[in-house]
Coordinates of C-alpha atoms and ligand atoms in Angstrom, one line a residue:
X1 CA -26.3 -85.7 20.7
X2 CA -23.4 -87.4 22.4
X3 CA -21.2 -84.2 20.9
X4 CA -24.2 -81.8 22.5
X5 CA -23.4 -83.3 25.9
X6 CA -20.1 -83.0 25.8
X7 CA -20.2 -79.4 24.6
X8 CA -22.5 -78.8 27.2
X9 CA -20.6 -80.7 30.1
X10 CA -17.7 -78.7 29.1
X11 CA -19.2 -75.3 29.1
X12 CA -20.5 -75.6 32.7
X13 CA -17.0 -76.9 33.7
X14 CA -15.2 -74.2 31.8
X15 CA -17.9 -71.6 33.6
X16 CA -17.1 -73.5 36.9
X17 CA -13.4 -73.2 36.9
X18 CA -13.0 -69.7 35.2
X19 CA -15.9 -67.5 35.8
X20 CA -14.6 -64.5 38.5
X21 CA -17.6 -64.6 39.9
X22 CA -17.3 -68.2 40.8
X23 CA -16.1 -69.9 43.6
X24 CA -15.1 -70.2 47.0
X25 CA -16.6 -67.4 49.5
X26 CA -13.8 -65.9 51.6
X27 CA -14.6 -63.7 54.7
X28 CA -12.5 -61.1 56.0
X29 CA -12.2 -60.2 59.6
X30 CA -11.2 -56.7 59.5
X31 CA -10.6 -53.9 56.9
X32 CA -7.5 -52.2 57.6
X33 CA -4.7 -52.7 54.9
X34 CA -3.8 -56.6 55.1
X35 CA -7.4 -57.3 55.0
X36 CA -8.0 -55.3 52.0
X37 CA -4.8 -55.8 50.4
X38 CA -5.9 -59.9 51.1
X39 CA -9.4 -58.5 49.6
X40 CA -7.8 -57.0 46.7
X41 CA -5.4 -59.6 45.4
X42 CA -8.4 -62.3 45.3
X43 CA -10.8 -60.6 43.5
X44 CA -7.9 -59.6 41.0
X45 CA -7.1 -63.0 40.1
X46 CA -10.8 -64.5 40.1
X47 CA -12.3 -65.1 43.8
X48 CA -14.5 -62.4 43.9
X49 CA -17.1 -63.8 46.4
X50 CA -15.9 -61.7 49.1
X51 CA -17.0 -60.4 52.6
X52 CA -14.8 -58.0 54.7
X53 CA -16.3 -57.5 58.0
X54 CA -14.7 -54.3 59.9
X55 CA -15.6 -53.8 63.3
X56 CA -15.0 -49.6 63.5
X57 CA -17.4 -47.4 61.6
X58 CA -14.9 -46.9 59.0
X59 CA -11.7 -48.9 56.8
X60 CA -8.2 -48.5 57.0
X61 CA -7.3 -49.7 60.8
X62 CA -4.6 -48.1 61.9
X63 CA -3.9 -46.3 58.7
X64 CA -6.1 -43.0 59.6
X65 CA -6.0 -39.8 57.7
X66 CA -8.3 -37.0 59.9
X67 CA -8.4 -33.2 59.8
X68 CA -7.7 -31.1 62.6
X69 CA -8.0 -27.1 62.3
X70 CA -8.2 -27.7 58.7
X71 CA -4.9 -29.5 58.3
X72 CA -4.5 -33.6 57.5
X73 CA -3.1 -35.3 60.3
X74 CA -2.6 -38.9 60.3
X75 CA -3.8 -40.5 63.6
X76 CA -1.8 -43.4 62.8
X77 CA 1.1 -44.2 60.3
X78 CA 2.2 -42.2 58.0
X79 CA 5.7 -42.9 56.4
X80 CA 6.5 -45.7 53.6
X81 CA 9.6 -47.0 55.5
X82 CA 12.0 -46.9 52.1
X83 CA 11.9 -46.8 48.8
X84 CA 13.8 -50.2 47.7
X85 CA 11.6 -53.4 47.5
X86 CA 8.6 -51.7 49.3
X87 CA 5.1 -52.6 47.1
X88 CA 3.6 -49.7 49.1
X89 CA 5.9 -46.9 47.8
X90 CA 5.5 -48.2 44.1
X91 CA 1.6 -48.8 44.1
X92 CA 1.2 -45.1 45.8
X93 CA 4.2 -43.1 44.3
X94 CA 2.8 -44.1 40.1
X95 CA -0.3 -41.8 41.2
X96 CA 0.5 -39.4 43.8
X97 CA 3.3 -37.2 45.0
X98 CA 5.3 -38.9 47.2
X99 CA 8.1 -36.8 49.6
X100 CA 11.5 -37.7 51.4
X101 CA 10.6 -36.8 55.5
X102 CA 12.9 -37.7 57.5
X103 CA 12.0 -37.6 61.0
X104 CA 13.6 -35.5 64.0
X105 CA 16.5 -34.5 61.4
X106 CA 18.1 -31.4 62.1
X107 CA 16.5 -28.6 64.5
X108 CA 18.2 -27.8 68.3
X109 CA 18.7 -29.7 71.3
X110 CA 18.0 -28.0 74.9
X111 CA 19.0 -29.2 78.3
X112 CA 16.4 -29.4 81.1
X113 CA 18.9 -27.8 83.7
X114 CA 18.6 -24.5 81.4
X115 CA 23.1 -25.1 80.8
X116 CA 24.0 -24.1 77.5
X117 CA 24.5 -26.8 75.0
X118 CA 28.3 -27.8 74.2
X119 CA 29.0 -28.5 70.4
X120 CA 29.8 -31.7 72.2
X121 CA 26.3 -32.8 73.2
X122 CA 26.0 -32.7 69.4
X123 CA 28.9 -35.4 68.5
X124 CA 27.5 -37.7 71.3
X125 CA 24.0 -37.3 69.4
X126 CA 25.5 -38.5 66.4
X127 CA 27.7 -40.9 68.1
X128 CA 24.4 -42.5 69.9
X129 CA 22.7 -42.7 66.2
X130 CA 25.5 -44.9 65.5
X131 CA 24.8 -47.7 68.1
X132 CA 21.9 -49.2 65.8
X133 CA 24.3 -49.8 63.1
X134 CA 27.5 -50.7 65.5
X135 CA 24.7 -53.4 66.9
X136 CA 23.0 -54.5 63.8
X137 CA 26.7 -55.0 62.0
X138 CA 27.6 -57.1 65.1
X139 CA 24.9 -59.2 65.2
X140 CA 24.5 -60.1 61.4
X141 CA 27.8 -61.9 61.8
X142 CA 26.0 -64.3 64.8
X143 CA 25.9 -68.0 63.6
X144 CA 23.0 -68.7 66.3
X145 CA 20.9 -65.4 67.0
X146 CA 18.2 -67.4 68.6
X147 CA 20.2 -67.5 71.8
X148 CA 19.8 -64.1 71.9
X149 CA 16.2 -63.9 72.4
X150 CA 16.5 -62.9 76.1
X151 CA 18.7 -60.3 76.2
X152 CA 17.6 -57.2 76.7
X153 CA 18.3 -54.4 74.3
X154 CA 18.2 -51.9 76.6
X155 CA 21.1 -53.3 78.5
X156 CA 22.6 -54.5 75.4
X157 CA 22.7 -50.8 74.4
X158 CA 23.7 -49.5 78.0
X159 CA 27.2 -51.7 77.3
X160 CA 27.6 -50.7 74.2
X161 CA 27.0 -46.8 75.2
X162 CA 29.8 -47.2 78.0
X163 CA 32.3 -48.6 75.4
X164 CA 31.7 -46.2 72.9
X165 CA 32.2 -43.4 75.2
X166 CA 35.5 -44.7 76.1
X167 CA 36.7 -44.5 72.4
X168 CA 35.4 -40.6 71.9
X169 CA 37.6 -40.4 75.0
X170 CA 34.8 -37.6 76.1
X171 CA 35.3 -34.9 78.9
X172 CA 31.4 -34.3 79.1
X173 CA 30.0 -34.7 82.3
X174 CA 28.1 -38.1 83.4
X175 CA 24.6 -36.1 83.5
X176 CA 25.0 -35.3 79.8
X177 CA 26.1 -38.6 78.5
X178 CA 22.8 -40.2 80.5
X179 CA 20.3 -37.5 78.9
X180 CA 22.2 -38.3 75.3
X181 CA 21.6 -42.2 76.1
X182 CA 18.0 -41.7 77.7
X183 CA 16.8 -39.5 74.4
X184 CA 18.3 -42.3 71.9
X185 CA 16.3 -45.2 74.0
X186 CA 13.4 -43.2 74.0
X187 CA 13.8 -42.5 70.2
X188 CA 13.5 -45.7 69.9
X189 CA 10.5 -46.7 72.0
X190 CA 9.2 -44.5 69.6
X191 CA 10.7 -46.9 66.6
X192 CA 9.7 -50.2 68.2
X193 CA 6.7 -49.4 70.4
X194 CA 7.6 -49.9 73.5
X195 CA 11.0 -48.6 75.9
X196 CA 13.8 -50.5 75.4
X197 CA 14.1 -52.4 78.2
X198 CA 10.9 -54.4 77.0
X199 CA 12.4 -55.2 73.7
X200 CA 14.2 -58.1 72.7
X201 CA 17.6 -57.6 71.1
X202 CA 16.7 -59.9 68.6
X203 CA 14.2 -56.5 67.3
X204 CA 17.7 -55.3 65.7
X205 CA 18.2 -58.4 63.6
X206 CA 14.5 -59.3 62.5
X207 CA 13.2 -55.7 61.4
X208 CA 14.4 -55.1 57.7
X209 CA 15.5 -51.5 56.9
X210 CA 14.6 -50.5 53.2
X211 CA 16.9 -48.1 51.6
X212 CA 15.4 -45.0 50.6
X213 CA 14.6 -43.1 53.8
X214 CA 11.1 -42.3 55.2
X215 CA 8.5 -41.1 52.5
X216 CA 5.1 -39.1 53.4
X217 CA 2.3 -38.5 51.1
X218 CA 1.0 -34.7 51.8
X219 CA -2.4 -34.9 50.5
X220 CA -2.4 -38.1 53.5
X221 CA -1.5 -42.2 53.4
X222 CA -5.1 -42.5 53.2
X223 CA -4.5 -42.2 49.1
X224 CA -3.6 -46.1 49.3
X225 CA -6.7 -47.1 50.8
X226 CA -8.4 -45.6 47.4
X227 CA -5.6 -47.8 45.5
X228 CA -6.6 -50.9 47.5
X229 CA -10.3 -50.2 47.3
X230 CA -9.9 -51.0 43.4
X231 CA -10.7 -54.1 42.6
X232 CA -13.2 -54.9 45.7
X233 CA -16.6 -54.8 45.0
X234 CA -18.0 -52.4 46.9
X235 CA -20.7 -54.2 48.4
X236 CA -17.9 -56.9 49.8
X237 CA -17.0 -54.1 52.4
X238 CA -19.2 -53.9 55.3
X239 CA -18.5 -51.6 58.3
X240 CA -20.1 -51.7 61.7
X241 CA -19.9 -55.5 61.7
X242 CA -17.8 -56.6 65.2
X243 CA -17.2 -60.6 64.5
X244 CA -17.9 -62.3 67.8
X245 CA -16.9 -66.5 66.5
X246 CA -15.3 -68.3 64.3
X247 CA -16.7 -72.0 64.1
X248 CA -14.0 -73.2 62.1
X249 CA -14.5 -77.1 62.9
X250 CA -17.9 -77.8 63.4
X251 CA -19.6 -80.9 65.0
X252 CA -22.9 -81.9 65.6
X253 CA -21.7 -82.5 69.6
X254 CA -21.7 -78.9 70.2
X255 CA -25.0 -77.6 68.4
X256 CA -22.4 -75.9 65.9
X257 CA -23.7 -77.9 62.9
X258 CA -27.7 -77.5 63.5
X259 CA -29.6 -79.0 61.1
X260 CA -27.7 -78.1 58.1
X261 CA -27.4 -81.4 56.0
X262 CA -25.8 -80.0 52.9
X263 CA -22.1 -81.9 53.2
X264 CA -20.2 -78.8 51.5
X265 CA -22.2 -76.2 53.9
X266 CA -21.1 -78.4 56.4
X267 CA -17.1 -78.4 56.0
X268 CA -17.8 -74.7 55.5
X269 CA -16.9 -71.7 58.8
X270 CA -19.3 -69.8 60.8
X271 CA -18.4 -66.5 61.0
X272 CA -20.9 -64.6 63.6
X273 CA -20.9 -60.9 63.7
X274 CA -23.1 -58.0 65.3
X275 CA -24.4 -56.3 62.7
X276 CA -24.7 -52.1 62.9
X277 CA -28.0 -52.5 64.1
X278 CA -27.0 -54.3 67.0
X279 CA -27.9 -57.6 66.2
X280 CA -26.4 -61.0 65.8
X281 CA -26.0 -62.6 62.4
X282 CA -24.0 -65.2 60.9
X283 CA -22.3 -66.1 57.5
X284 CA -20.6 -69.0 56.1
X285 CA -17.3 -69.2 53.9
X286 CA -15.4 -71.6 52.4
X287 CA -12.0 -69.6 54.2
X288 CA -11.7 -66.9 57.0
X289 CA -8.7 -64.4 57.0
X290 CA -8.6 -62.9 60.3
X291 CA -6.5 -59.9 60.5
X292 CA -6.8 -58.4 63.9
X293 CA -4.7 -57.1 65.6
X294 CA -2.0 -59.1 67.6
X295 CA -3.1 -57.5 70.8
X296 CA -7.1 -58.3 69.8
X297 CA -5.9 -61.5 69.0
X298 CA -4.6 -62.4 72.4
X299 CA -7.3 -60.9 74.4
X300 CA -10.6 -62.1 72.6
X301 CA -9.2 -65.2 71.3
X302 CA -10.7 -67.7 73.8
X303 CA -14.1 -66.3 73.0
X304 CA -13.5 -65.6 69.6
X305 CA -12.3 -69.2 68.2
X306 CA -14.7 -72.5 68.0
X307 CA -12.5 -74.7 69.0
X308 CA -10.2 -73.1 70.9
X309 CA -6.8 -71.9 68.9
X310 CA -4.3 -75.3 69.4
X311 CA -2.4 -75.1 72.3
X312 CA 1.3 -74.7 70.6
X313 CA -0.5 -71.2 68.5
X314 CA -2.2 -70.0 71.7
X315 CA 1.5 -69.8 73.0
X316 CA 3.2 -68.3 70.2
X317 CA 0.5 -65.6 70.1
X318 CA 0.7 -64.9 73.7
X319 CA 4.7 -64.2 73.1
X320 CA 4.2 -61.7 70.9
X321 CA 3.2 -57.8 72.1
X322 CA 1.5 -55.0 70.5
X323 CA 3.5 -51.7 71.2
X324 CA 1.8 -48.5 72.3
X325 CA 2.3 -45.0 70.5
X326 CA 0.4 -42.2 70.3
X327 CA 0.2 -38.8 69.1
X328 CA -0.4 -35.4 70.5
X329 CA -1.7 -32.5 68.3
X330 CA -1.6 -28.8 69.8
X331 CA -3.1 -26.5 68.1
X332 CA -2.6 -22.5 68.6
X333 CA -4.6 -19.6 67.0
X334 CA -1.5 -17.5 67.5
X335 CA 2.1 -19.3 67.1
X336 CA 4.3 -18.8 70.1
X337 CA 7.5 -20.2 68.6
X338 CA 10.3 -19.3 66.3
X339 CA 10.9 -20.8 63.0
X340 CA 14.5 -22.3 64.1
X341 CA 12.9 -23.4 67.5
X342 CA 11.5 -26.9 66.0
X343 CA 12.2 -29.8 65.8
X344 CA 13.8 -29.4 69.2
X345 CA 15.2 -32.4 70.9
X346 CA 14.5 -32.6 74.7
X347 CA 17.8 -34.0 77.2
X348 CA 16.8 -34.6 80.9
X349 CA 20.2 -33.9 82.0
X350 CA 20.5 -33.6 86.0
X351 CA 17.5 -35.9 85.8
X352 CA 16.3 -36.4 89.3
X353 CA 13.2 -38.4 89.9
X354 CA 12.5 -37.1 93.4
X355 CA 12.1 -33.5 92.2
X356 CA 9.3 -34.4 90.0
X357 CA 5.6 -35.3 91.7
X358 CA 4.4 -39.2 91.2
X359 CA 2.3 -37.6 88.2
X360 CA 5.1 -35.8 86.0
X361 CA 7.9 -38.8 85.9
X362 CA 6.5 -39.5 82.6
X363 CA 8.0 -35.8 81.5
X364 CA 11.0 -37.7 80.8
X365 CA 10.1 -39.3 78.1
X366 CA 8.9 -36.8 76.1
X367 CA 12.0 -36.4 74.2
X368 CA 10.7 -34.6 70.8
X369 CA 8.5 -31.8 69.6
X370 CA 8.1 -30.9 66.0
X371 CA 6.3 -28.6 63.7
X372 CA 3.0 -30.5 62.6
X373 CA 2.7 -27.1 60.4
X374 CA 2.1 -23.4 60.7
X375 CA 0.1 -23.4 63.4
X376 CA 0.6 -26.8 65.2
X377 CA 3.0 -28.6 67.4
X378 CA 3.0 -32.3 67.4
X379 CA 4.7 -34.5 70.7
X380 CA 4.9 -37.5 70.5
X381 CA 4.1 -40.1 73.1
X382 CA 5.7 -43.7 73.8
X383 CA 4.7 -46.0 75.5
X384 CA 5.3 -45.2 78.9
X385 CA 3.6 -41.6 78.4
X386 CA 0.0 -43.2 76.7
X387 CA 0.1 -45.6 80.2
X388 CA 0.3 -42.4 82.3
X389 CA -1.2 -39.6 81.0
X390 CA -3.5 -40.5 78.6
X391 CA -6.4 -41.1 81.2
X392 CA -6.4 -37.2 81.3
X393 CA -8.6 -35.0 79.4
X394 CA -7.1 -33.5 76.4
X395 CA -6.7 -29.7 77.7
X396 CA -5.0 -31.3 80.6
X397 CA -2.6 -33.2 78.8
X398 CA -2.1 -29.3 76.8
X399 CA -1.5 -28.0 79.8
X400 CA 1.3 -30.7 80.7
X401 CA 3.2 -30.4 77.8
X402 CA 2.8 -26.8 78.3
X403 CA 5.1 -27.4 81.5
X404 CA 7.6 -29.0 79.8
X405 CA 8.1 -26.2 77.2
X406 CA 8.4 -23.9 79.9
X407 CA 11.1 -26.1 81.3
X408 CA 13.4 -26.7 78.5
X409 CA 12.5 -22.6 76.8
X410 CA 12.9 -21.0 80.4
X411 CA 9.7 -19.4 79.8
X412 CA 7.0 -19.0 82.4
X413 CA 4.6 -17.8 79.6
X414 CA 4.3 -19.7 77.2
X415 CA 0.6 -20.1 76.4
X416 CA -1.5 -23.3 76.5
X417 CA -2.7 -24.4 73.6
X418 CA -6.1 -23.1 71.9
X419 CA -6.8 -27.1 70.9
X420 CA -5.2 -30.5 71.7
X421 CA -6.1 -33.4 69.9
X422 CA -4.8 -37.2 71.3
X423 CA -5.0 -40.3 70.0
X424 CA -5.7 -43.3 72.2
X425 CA -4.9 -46.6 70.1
X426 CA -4.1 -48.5 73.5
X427 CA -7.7 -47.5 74.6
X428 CA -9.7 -49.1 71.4
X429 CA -10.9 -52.5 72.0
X430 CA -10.2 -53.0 68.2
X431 CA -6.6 -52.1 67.9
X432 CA -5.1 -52.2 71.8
X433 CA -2.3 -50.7 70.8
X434 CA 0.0 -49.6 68.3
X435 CA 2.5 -51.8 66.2
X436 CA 4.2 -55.2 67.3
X437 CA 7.6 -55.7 68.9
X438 CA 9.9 -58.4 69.5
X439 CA 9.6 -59.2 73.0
X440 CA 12.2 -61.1 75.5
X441 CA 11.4 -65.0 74.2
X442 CA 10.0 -64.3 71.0
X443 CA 11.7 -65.6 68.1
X444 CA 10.9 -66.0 64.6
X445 CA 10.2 -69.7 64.7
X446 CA 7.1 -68.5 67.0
X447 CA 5.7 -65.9 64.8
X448 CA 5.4 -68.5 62.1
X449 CA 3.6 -70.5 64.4
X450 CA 1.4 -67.8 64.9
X451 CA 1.0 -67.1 61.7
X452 CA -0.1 -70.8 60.8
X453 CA -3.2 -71.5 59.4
X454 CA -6.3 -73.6 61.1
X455 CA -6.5 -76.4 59.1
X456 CA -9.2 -79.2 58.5
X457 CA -8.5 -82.4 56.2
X458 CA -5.4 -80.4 55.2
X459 CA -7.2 -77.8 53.6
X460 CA -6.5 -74.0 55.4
X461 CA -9.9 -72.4 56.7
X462 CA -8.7 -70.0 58.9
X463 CA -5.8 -67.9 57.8
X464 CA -3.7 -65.0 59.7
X465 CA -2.5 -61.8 58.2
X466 CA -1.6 -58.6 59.5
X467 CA 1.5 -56.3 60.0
X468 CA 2.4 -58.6 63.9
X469 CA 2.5 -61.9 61.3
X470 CA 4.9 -60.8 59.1
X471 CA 9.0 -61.5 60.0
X472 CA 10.4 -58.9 58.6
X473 CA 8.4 -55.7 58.2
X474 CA 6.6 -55.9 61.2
X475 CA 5.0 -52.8 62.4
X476 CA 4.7 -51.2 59.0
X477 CA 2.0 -51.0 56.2
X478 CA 4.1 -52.6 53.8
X479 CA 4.0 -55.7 56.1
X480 CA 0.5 -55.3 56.8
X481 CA 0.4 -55.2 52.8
X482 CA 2.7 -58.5 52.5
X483 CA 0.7 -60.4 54.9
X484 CA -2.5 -59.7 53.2
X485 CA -1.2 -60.6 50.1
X486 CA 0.1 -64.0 51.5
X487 CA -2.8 -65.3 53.2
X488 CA -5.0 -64.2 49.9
X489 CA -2.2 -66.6 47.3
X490 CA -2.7 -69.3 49.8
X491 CA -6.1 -69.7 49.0
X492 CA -5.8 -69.0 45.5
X493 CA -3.0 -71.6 45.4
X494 CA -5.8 -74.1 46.5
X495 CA -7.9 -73.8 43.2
X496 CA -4.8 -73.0 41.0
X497 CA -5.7 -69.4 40.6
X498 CA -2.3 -67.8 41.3
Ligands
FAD1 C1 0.4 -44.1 65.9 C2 0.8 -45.0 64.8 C3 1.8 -44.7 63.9 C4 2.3 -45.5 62.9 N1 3.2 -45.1 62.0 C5 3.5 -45.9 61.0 C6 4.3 -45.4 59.9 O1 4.7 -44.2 59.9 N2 4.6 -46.2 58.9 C7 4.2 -47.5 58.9 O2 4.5 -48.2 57.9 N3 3.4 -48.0 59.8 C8 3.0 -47.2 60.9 N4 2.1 -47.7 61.8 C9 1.7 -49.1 61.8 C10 0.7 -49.4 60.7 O3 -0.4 -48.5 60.9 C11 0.2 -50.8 60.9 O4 1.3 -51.7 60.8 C12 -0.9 -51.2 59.9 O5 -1.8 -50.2 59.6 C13 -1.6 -52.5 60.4 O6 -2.5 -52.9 59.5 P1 -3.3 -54.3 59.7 O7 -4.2 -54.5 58.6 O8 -2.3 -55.3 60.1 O9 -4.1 -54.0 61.1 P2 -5.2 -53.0 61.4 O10 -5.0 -51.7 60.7 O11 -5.3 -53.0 62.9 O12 -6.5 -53.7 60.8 C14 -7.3 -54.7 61.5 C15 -8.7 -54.3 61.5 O13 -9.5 -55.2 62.2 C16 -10.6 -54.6 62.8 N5 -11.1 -55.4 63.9 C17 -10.6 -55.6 65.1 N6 -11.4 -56.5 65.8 C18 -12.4 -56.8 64.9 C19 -13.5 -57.7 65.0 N7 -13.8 -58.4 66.2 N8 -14.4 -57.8 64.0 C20 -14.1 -57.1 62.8 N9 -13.1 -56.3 62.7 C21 -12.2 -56.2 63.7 C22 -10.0 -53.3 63.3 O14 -10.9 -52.3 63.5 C23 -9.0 -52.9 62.2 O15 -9.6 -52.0 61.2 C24 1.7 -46.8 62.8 C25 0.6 -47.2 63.7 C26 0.2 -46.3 64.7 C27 -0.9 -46.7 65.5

């Protein structure tokens, strides 16, 4: 009999500590890809009691694969950034066909004054794609890079620029070499997500490149959401669900305990959520991995965390931005353009403010147009742009642009387009923006503050992922991936489930 019992006592502890279906119930604020990467990677190795709450109708976050006229367009990324130690590239290149993209390579150059372009203008192109690397080469060698965290890297670059055009020793006039530096810092607002003289210096050092160039997926990025969807039960997702609180400490002063008596309900965290019908419900888990966005996270936080987020955390968040990018899609029935006409790059050379109205200075910093395909032109707008014109209605923002062609192809007829679609990330109380940046002050000792999780009695409950939390390779999936991951093996960590 004694035997019996033990057997018994043994099976329910070996179906206790092994069983998938077991365990600890994790919720998951937020189904873009570090939520369901986090998703993903706990159900793989055994915690399968899962809830991802997404506030939007749909997942994926900012990874969004749409149609427009019949061709995919990606409303938000839609490059693996290298080849060489990126999980994304690997997990999406064994199924699908993966191509080489690089982005504004090749194509003309025109000069708003309607001059001719010098072969010149060319060489200080190149010569201005070499700063990045003159910079980052500089900078590695730095014993202390923290003191750099409140230099600005646009006037970091404007130095460098001057010097640089000293050695080429060039005979171009002044109003060239300022379009030629203008376009490269607003190539990179592009990069980073905001204009340069935002931006930190420290951005050069902390972002990682990967070797391998910029890889698209034709059929659409949306592809990895399919690959991350594996593994999740698909009841675990729920969509329409906008989380309101987090009780992560709760105490029978404030009403957030009620009358629950159970002692493991009570160490447990509230998660409330409006529900697609409109209504308020709650649900309690053992962990909470919130994944919001940095800038959702320094808006709503106040409301959103029971008690507040620590004081030291509350900083560190609120030193970190979100960048703004968006996209412009124009779509014509009958193409106006020449094959060899795109990608053209735009330089503002005799650039003077005063002879453009209030309402066009953003013109500017348009800098780019490309072939989205056949029939459709894609600009792109930084930061600056989305704060100025995207308040307007999309035919008007058509029409804009349409100027601008006319400018730099000294052509009064070039049609509007037949269709424009924008996307407004900034304006999406989910997102706010784009993809994070290292701002003046920020350093990487702050992020991992901000990336700390809420503890009680030691044990995590509330955990941070997302693309703004990682150190490295911020502002891509991949780090959206790597974060997810990371929050997900510190929970499995806690039962040994690595
Ligand atoms: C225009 C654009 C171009 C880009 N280009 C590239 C590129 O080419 N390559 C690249 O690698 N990266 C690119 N990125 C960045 C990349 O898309 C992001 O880094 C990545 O998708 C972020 O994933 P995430 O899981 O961290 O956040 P998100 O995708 O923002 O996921 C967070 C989720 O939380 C949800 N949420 C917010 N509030 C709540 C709430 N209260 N309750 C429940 N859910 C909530 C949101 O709806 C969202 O789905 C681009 C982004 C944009 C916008």
């Amino acid at each position: 009999m004694m035997a019996y019992n033990l057997l018994l006592t043994c099976l329910v502890v070996y179906h206790v500590y092994s069983s998938p279906a077991y365990g600890q119930k994790v919720v998951i604020v937020g189904g873009g890809v570090s939520g369901l990467a986090a998703a993903q990677h706990l159900c793989k190795k055994g915690i399968c009691d899962i809830t991802v709450l997404e506030a939007e109708d749909r997942i994926g976050g900012r990874l969004y694969t749409d149609r427009f006229h019949g061709e995919v367009i990606e409303r938000g990324a839609q490059w693996m950034h290298g080849i060489r130690g990126n999980p994304v590239y690997w997990l999406v290149s064994r199924n699908y066909n993966a191509v080489l993209d690089e982005w504004s390579v090749g194509g003309t150059h025109k000069l708003s004054s309607g001059r001719k372009s010098h072969p010149a203008t060319a060489k200080l192109l190149t010569a201005s794609e070499e700063l990045y690397d003159d910079f980052y080469e500089k900078l590695s060698t730095m014993d202390k890079p923290n003191s750099l965290k409140n230099k600005i890297l646009m006037h970091e670059m404007r130095k460098a620029w001057e010097g640089k055009l000293v050695s080429l020793n060039t005979t171009i006039d002044k109003d060239i070499t300022d379009a030629v530096f203008y376009y490269t810092m607003t190539e990179w607002s592009l990069e980073i997500g905001e204009r340069a003289l935002n931006v930190s210096i420290l951005a050069l050092l902390y972002y990682r490149f990967l070797d391998g160039g910029d890889i698209k997926i034709p059929q659409g990025y949306s592809v990895f959401l399919d690959i991350l969807q594996k593994s999740i039960p698909i009841s675990a997702i729920k969509v329409d669900r906008e989380v309101t609180k987090i009780v992560w400490q709760r105490s029978k002063s404030d009403g957030t305990l009620g009358d629950v008596s159970n002692k493991s309900v009570d160490s447990q965290v509230k998660v409330e959520f409006i529900n697609s019908e409109g209504n308020k419900e709650s649900i309690f888990a053992d962990h909470v991995i919130v994944t919001v966005s940095v800038g959702v996270l320094k808006r709503y936080h106040r409301k959103m965390f029971l008690p507040e987020l620590p004081k030291q955390k509350v900083r560190a968040v609120n030193n970190m931005e979100l960048g703004v990018v968006n996209k412009i899609f124009m779509y014509y029935e009958i193409k106006f353009w020449n094959d060899t006409d795109f990608p053209m790059r735009l330089l503002w050379d005799a650039y003077n403010a005063s002879k453009f109205a209030d309402n066009a200075r953003w013109y500017r910093d348009i800098d780019l147009v490309e072939t989205h395909s056949e029939n459709m032109l894609l600009v792109w707008a930084n930061a600056h742009v989305s704060r100025e014109v995207l308040d307007l209605s999309n035919a008007e923002i058509g029409r804009r642009i349409t100027e601008i062609f006319q400018i730099f192809m000294r052509d009064d007829v070039i049609p509007f387009p037949d269709d424009v679609f924008v996307t407004r990330w900034h304006k999406n109380k989910h997102f706010l923006g784009s993809y994070s940046y290292i701002a003046p002050g920020l350093t990487n000792f702050k992020k991992r503050i901000a990336a700390k999780p809420l503890s009680v009695d030691g044990i995590p409950k509330v955990l941070f992922a997302g693309e703004a939390m990682h150190l490295h390779r911020y502002g891509t999936i991949d780090g959206a991936y790597r974060t997810g991951i990371r929050e997900a093996s510190r929970i499995l960590k806690l039962y040994s489930k690595q």
